[in-house]
Coordinates of C-alpha atoms and ligand atoms in Angstrom, one line a residue:
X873 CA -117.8 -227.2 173.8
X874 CA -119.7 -228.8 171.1
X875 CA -121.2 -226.4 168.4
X876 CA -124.6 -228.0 169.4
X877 CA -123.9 -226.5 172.6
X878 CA -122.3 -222.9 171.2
X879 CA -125.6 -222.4 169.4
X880 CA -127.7 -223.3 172.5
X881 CA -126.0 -220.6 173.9
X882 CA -126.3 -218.4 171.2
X883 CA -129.7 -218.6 170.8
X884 CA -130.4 -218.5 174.4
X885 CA -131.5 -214.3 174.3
X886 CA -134.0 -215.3 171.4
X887 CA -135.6 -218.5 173.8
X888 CA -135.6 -216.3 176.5
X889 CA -138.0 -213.9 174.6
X890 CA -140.1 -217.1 173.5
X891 CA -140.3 -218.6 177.0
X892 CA -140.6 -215.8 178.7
X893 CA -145.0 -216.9 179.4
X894 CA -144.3 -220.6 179.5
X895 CA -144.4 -223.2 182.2
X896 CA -141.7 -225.1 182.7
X897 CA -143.6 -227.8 180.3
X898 CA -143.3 -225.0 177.6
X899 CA -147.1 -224.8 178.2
X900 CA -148.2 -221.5 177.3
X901 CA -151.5 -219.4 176.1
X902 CA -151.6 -219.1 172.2
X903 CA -151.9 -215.4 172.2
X904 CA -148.8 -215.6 174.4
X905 CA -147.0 -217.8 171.6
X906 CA -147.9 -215.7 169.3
X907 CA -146.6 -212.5 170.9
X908 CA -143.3 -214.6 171.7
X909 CA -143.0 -215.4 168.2
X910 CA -143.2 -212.3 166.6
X911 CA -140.8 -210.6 169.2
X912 CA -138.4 -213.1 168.0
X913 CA -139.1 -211.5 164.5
X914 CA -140.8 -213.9 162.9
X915 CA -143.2 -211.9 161.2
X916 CA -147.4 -211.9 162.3
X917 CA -148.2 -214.2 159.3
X918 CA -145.5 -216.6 160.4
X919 CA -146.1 -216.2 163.9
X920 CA -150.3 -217.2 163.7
X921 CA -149.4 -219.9 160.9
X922 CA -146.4 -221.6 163.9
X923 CA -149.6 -221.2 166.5
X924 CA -152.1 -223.0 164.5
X925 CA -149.8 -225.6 163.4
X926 CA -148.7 -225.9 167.2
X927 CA -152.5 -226.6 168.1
X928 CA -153.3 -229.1 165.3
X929 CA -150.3 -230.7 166.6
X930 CA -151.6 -230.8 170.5
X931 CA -154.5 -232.1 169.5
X932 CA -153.1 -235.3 168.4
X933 CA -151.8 -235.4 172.1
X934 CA -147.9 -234.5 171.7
X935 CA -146.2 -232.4 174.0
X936 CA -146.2 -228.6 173.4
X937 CA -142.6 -228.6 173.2
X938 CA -142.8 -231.5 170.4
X939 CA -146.2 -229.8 168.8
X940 CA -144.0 -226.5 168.5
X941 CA -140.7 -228.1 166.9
X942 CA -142.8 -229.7 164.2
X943 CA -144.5 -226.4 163.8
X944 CA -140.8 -224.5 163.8
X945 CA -140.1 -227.3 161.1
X946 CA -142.8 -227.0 158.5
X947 CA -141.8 -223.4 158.5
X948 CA -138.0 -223.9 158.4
X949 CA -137.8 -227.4 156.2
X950 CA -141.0 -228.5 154.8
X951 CA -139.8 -231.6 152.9
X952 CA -137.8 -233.2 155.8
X953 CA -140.0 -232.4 158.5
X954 CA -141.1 -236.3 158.7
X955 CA -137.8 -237.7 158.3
X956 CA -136.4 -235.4 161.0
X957 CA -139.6 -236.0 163.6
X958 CA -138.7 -239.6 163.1
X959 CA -134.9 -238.7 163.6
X960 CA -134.6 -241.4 160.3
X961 CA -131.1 -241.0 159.1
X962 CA -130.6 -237.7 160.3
X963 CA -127.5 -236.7 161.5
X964 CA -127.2 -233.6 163.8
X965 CA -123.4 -233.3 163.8
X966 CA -123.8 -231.2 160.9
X967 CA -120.1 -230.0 160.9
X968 CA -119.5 -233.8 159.3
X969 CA -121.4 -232.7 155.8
X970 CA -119.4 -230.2 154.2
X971 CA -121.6 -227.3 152.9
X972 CA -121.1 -227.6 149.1
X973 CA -120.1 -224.9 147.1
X974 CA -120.6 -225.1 143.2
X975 CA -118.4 -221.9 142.5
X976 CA -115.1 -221.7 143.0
X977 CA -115.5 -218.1 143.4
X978 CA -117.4 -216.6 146.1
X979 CA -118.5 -212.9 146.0
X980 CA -119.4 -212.4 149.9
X981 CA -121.8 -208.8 150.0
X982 CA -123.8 -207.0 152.5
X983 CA -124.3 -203.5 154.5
X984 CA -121.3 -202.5 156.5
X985 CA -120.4 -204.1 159.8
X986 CA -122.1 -207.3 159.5
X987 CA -119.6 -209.4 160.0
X988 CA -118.7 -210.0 155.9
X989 CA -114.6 -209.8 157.0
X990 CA -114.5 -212.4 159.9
X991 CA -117.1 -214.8 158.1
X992 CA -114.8 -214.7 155.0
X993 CA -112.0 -215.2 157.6
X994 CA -113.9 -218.6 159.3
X995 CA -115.2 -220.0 156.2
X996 CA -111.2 -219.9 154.5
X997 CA -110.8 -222.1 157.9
X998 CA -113.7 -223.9 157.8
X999 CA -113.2 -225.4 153.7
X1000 CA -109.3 -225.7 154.8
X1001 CA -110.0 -228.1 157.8
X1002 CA -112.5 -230.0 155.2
X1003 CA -109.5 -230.2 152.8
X1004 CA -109.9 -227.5 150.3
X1005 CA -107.0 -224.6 148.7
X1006 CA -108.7 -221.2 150.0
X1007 CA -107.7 -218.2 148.1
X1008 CA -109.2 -214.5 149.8
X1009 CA -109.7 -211.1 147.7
X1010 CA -109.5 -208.2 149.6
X1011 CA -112.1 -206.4 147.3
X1012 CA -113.0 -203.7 150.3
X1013 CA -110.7 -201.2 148.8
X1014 CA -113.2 -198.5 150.5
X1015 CA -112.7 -198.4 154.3
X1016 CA -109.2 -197.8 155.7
X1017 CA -107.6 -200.7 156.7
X1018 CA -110.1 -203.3 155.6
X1019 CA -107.4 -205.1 153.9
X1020 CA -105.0 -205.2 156.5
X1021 CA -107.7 -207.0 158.5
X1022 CA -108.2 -209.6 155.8
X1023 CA -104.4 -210.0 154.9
X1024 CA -103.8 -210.7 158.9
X1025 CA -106.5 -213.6 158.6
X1026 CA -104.7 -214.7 156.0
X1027 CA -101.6 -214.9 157.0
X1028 CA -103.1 -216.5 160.5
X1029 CA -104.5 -219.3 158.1
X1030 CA -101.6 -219.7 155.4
X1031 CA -104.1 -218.4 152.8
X1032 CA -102.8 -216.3 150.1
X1033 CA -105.1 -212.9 149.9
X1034 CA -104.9 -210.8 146.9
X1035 CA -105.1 -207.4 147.3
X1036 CA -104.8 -203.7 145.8
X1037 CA -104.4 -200.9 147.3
X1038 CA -106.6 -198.6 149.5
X1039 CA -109.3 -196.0 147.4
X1040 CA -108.5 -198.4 144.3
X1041 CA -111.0 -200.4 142.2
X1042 CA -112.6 -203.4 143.9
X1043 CA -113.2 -204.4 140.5
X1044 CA -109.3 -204.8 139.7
X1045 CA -108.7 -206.8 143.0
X1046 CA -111.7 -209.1 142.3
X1047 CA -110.2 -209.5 138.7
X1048 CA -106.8 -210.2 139.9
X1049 CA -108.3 -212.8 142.8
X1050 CA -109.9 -214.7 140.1
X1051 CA -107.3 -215.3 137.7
X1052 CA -104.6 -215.5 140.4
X1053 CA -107.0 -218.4 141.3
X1054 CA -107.6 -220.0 138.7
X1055 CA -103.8 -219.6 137.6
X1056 CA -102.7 -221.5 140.6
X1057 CA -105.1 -224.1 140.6
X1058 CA -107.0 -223.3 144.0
X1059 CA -110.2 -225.0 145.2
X1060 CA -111.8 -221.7 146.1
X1061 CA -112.0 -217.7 146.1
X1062 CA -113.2 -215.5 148.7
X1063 CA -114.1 -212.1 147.6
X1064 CA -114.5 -209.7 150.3
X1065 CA -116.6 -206.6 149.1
X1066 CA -117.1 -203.2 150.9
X1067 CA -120.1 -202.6 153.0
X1068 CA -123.0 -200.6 151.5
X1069 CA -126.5 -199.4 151.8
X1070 CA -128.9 -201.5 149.5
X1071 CA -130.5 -198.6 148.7
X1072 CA -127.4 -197.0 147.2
X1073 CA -128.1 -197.4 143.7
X1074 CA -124.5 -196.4 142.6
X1075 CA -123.2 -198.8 145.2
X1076 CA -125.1 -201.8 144.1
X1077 CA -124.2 -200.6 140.6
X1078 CA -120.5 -200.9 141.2
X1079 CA -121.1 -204.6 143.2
X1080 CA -122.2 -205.8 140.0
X1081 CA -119.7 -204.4 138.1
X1082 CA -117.3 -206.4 140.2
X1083 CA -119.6 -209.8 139.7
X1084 CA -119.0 -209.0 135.8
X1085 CA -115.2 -208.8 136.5
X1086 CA -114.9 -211.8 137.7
X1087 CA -117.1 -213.3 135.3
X1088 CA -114.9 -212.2 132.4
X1089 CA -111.7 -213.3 134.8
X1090 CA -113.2 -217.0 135.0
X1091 CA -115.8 -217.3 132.2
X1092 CA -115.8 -220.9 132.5
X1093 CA -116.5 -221.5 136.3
X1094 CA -119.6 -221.1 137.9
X1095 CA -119.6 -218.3 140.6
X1096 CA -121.8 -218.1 143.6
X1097 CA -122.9 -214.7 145.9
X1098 CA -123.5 -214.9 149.5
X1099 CA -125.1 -212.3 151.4
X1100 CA -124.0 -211.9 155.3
X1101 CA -127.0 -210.6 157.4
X1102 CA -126.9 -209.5 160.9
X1103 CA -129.6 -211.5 162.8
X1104 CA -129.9 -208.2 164.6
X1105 CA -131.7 -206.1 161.9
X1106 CA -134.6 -208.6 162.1
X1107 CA -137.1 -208.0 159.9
X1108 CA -134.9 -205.4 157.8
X1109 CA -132.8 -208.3 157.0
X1110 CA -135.2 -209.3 154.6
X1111 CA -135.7 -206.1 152.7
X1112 CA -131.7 -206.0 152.7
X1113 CA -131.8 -209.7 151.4
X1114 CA -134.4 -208.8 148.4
X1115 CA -132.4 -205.9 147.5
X1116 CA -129.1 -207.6 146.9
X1117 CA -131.0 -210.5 145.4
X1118 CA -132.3 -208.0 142.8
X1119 CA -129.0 -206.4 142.2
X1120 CA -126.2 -209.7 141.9
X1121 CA -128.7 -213.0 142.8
X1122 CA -127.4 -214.2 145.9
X1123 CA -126.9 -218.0 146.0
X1124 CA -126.8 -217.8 149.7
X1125 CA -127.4 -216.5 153.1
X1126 CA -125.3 -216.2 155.9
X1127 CA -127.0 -214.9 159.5
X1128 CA -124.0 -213.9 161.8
X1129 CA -125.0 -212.6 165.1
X1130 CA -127.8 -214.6 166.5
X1131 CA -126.0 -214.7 169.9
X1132 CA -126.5 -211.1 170.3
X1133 CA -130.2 -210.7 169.6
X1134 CA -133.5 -212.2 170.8
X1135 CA -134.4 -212.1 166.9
X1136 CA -133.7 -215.4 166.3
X1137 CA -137.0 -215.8 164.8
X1138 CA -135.7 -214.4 161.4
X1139 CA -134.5 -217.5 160.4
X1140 CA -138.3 -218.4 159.7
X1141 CA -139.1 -215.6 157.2
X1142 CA -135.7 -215.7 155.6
X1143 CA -136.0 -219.8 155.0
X1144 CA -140.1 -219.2 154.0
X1145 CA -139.9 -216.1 152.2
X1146 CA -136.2 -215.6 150.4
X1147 CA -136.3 -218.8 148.4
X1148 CA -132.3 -218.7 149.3
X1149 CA -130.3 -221.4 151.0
X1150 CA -129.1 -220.5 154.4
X1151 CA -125.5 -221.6 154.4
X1152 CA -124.2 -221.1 157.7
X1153 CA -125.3 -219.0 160.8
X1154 CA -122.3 -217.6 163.6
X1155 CA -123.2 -217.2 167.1
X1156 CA -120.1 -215.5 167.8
X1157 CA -116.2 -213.6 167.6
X1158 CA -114.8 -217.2 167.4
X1159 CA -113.5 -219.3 164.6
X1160 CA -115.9 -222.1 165.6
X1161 CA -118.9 -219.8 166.1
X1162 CA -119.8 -220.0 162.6
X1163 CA -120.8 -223.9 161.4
X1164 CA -123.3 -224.8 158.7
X1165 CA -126.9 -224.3 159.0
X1166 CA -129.2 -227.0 159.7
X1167 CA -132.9 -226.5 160.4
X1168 CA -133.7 -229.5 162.5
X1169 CA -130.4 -228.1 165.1
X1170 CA -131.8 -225.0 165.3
X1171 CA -135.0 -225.7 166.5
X1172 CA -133.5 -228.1 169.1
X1173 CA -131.6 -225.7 169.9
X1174 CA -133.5 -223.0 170.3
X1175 CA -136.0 -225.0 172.2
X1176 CA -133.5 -226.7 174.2
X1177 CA -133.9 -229.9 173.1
X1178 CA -131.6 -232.8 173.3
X1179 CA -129.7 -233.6 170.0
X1180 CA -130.0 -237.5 169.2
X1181 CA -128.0 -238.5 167.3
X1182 CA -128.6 -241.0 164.4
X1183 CA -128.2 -244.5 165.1
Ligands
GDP2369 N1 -121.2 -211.6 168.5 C1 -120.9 -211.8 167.3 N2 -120.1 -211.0 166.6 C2 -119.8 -211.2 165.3 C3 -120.3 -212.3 164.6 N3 -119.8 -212.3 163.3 C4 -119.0 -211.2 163.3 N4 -119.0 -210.5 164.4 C5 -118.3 -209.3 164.8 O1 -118.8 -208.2 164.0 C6 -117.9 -207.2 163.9 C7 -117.8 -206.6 162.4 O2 -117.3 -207.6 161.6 P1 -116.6 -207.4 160.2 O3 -116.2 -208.7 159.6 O4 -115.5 -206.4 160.3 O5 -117.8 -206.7 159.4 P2 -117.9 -206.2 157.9 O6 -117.9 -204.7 158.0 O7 -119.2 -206.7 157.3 O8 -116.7 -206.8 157.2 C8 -116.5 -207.8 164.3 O9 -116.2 -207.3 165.6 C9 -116.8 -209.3 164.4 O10 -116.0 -210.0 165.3 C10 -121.2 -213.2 165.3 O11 -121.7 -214.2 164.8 N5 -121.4 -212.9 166.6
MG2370 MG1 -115.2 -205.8 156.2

């Protein structure tokens, strides 16, 4: 299965939610698109801006499925919205462009059981297939047998995984990761980090206690912080998202479970509102359920559009 198809599939609870009024044109009453959007989690101010954007678009006598991608669009990708309508140079398999990463250390956060483990786990495969030397850190000292899980993906992979040992310091694992990486000369470092409330003040105290570590481990590489958010908190993603930005500036966003939610909208605020990159997006358990993120395959997705490719 192609991962054009996977995240058809995937999003296919959150289309279901946005269909549910339409013809089979996609026709539908505003109010009805409007109520469809923000059940998707969208938001109301992102929801009514998508409706009148989907009008002005009708009225210039496009289809309402086409007058509601380029509406998706302008929300999702502003600044390639023409290029992508007029499918110039645009390439939907996007699993061909490797998502850059300027660090070579990558502090992956977020509240417990979003997926933070698995997605380390998938992108140590995905930057090995395009080439790269993963390292992991098993920096979730906290929960019981959180390093186990990580060691056993890295031992599936052949990537090394640095660990300590259980109830000990994340900060002296993270440490240890980053000058183990740099000592060896590998590409990149995963830092795993134990799930936690963003309103925990002490928690989000010691996460960036464990971003200084690894600063003063590898003063002279730049570092990046991703955040994994479950597409199933919706709109509490976002308060999550600005809470973790506030405490270690998150270079990017990752949005794991879209398959199991009809809140696929989310992407919309997060992309409009966050200000940070979405990097990639998992629509499932699998390996190949998490690829990168690319607005324009989303929206055809969603809407069940065919992908054309670039000529
Ligand atoms: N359906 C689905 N499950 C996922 C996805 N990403 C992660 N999971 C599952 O979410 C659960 C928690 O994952 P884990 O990595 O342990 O979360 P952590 O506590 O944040 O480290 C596991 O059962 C994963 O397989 C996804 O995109 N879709
Ligand atoms: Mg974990």
């Amino acid at each position: 299965m192609s991962w054009f198809d996977r995240l058809k599939d995937g999003l296919s609870k959150t289309r279901t939610v946005i269909t549910r009024d339409a013809a089979a044109n996609w026709e539908m009453d505003w109010d009805d698109l409007e109520f469809a959007l923000i059940g998707s989690d969208t938001g109301a101010k992102i929801a009514a801006e998508v409706v009148a954007e989907t009008k002005k678009e009708r009225e210039r006598g496009t289809t309402f499925k086409e007058a509601l991608e380029t509406a998706l669009m302008r929300q999702l990708e502003p600044d390639r919205t023409r290029q992508i309508l007029r499918n110039v140079g645009f390439n939907l398999d996007v699993s061909r462009n490797m998502v850059a990463v300027k660090g070579k250390v990558v502090m992956v956060v977020g509240v417990n059981g979003v997926g933070k483990t698995t997605t380390i786990a998938k992108l140590g495969q995905y930057y090995q297939g395009h080439g790269k030397r993963v390292m992991f850190a098993a920096g979730d000292t906290f929960r019981a047998a959180a390093t186990a899980q990580l060691e056993l993906w890295g031992d599936r992979l052949n990537i090394p995984t640095i660990t300590g040992p259980d109830g000990g310091d994340p900060g002296a694992v993270a440490f240890d990761g980053a000058q183990s990486r740099k000592a060896r000369g590998y590409d990149l470092l995963f830092v795993d980090t134990a799930g936690r409330l963003h309103t925990k003040h002490n928690l989000m105290e010691e996460l960036k206690k464990v971003k200084r570590v690894i600063d003063k481990a590898d003063p002279g590489e730049p570092k990046e912080t991703w955040l994994v958010l479950d597409a199933v908190t919706g709109q509490n993603g976002l308060e999550q998202a600005r809470k973790f930005h506030e405490a270690v500036d998150l270079t990017g966003v990752i949005v794991t479970k879209l398959d199991g939610t009809a809140k696929g909208g989310i992407l919309l605020p997060i992309a409009r509102e966050l200000g940070i990159p979405i990097k990639f997006i998992g629509v499932g358990e699998k390996a190949e359920d998490l690829q990168p993120y690319d607005a324009a395959a989303y929206v055809k997705a969603l809407l069940d559009m065919p992908a054309r490719q670039a000529a």
